[in-house]
Amino acid sequence: MLLELVKIAKFPRSPWLAQVRTPFGGTMVRWCGDTTAEPGKYHVEWTVDEDIAWGRNAKPAVGVGPGVRTGGHCVVLRGRLNLTVDGAAVLDFDGTQILLDLADPVPEGVAGTWVELFIEREKIALHPYEL
């Protein structure tokens, strides 16, 4: 996914964090790239390092379409949830696929719907790459 890196910051007892903007919102999450990266456009892969549990950190989305925003002490990712044949899940996040591990199977009828994930910002990582 192509996004705009606004800045990188380091706070006590936290990993390097990147403030980013996308066409559908912005937030601050863990940065796994060069800590001296300058503001600008970057292609990144998103990863989520937390098991998804329906009703705890995942629920039906209020709206449709991709979204990212800060929500209290977490980041809210909105995308379409799809299931894999091996029991995992994938969040389609504006054409970017984010692989998710499920703590438990999701309820029937959830696959293919818009969902929101509520994840601690340190458990969402951006991995920049060059095309």
Short mmCIF file of C-alpha atoms in Angstrom, two decimals:
data_model
loop_
_atom_site.label_atom_id
_atom_site.label_comp_id
_atom_site.label_asym_id
_atom_site.label_seq_id
_atom_site.Cartn_x
_atom_site.Cartn_y
_atom_site.Cartn_z
CA MET A 1 0.00 0.00 0.00
CA LEU A 2 1.22 3.49 -0.78
CA LEU A 3 0.87 5.90 2.14
CA GLU A 4 2.34 9.14 3.39
CA LEU A 5 4.82 9.02 6.25
CA VAL A 6 4.35 12.21 8.28
CA LYS A 7 7.01 11.56 10.93
CA ILE A 8 8.76 8.91 12.97
CA ALA A 9 8.99 9.20 16.76
CA LYS A 10 10.38 7.26 19.70
CA PHE A 11 8.76 7.48 23.12
CA PRO A 12 10.02 5.95 26.40
CA ARG A 13 9.24 2.21 26.64
CA SER A 14 7.82 2.03 23.11
CA PRO A 15 9.10 0.96 19.70
CA TRP A 16 9.67 3.42 16.86
CA LEU A 17 6.27 4.74 15.76
CA ALA A 18 5.27 6.25 12.45
CA GLN A 19 2.55 8.81 12.00
CA VAL A 20 0.96 8.00 8.64
CA ARG A 21 -1.83 9.21 6.36
CA THR A 22 -3.82 7.27 3.80
CA PRO A 23 -6.65 8.46 1.53
CA PHE A 24 -9.08 7.05 4.11
CA GLY A 25 -7.55 8.16 7.42
CA GLY A 26 -4.42 8.31 9.49
CA THR A 27 -2.87 7.02 12.69
CA MET A 28 0.38 6.16 14.45
CA VAL A 29 1.72 2.57 14.41
CA ARG A 30 4.99 0.65 14.81
CA TRP A 31 7.60 1.42 12.14
CA CYS A 32 9.85 -1.45 11.01
CA GLY A 33 11.87 0.54 8.49
CA ASP A 34 14.76 2.94 8.56
CA THR A 35 14.38 5.11 11.65
CA THR A 36 15.94 8.04 9.78
CA ALA A 37 13.33 7.87 6.98
CA GLU A 38 12.23 11.27 5.76
CA PRO A 39 8.57 12.28 5.44
CA GLY A 40 7.08 11.30 2.09
CA LYS A 41 5.37 8.50 0.17
CA TYR A 42 6.26 4.89 1.01
CA HIS A 43 5.02 1.48 -0.10
CA VAL A 44 4.37 -0.60 3.02
CA GLU A 45 3.12 -3.98 4.09
CA TRP A 46 0.86 -4.00 7.17
CA THR A 47 1.06 -6.75 9.81
CA VAL A 48 -1.10 -7.33 12.87
CA ASP A 49 0.63 -9.14 15.76
CA GLU A 50 -2.46 -9.97 17.80
CA ASP A 51 -4.98 -12.80 17.57
CA ILE A 52 -8.40 -11.63 16.42
CA ALA A 53 -11.27 -12.50 18.75
CA TRP A 54 -14.77 -11.64 17.56
CA GLY A 55 -16.53 -9.42 20.09
CA ARG A 56 -13.28 -8.48 21.84
CA ASN A 57 -11.07 -6.76 19.26
CA ALA A 58 -13.23 -7.27 16.16
CA LYS A 59 -16.83 -6.28 15.44
CA PRO A 60 -19.12 -5.33 12.54
CA ALA A 61 -18.15 -2.02 10.97
CA VAL A 62 -20.40 0.99 11.40
CA GLY A 63 -19.82 2.03 7.78
CA VAL A 64 -18.45 0.56 4.58
CA GLY A 65 -15.16 1.18 2.86
CA PRO A 66 -11.63 1.04 4.18
CA GLY A 67 -10.67 3.18 7.14
CA VAL A 68 -7.93 3.77 9.67
CA ARG A 69 -8.10 5.99 12.72
CA THR A 70 -6.90 6.34 16.26
CA GLY A 71 -9.42 5.15 18.82
CA GLY A 72 -8.35 5.86 22.38
CA HIS A 73 -5.34 3.68 23.16
CA CYS A 74 -5.71 1.61 20.00
CA VAL A 75 -5.88 1.83 16.23
CA VAL A 76 -9.09 1.02 14.39
CA LEU A 77 -8.69 -0.70 11.01
CA ARG A 78 -11.81 -1.09 8.85
CA GLY A 79 -11.81 -3.54 5.96
CA ARG A 80 -13.57 -6.53 4.46
CA LEU A 81 -12.90 -9.78 6.33
CA ASN A 82 -12.27 -12.92 4.28
CA LEU A 83 -11.47 -16.41 5.58
CA THR A 84 -8.72 -18.71 4.31
CA VAL A 85 -9.00 -22.47 3.88
CA ASP A 86 -6.51 -23.09 6.70
CA GLY A 87 -8.52 -21.28 9.39
CA ALA A 88 -6.89 -17.87 9.25
CA ALA A 89 -8.42 -14.65 8.04
CA VAL A 90 -7.44 -11.83 5.72
CA LEU A 91 -8.49 -8.21 6.05
CA ASP A 92 -8.88 -6.59 2.63
CA PHE A 93 -7.71 -3.10 3.41
CA ASP A 94 -8.22 -1.06 0.22
CA GLY A 95 -6.72 -3.83 -1.91
CA THR A 96 -3.94 -4.60 0.56
CA GLN A 97 -4.26 -7.99 2.21
CA ILE A 98 -3.44 -8.18 5.94
CA LEU A 99 -3.10 -11.75 7.22
CA LEU A 100 -4.79 -12.28 10.59
CA ASP A 101 -4.67 -15.09 13.14
CA LEU A 102 -8.02 -15.95 14.69
CA ALA A 103 -8.33 -16.82 18.40
CA ASP A 104 -11.65 -18.57 17.62
CA PRO A 105 -13.74 -19.05 14.49
CA VAL A 106 -15.79 -16.01 13.55
CA PRO A 107 -19.60 -16.25 13.63
CA GLU A 108 -21.44 -17.48 10.54
CA GLY A 109 -22.15 -14.75 8.04
CA VAL A 110 -19.19 -12.56 9.03
CA ALA A 111 -16.96 -13.63 6.12
CA GLY A 112 -17.09 -11.08 3.33
CA THR A 113 -18.49 -8.29 5.52
CA TRP A 114 -17.00 -4.98 6.61
CA VAL A 115 -15.42 -5.23 10.06
CA GLU A 116 -13.44 -3.03 12.42
CA LEU A 117 -10.40 -4.27 14.30
CA PHE A 118 -9.31 -2.55 17.52
CA ILE A 119 -5.58 -3.21 17.94
CA GLU A 120 -2.91 -1.63 20.16
CA ARG A 121 -0.72 0.60 17.98
CA GLU A 122 2.45 -1.30 18.97
CA LYS A 123 0.89 -4.51 17.62
CA ILE A 124 0.36 -3.10 14.13
CA ALA A 125 3.53 -2.81 12.10
CA LEU A 126 4.46 -1.14 8.85
CA HIS A 127 7.22 -2.73 6.77
CA PRO A 128 8.37 -0.40 3.97
CA TYR A 129 9.60 -1.91 0.70
CA GLU A 130 10.85 -0.67 -2.66
CA LEU A 131 9.20 -1.58 -5.94
#
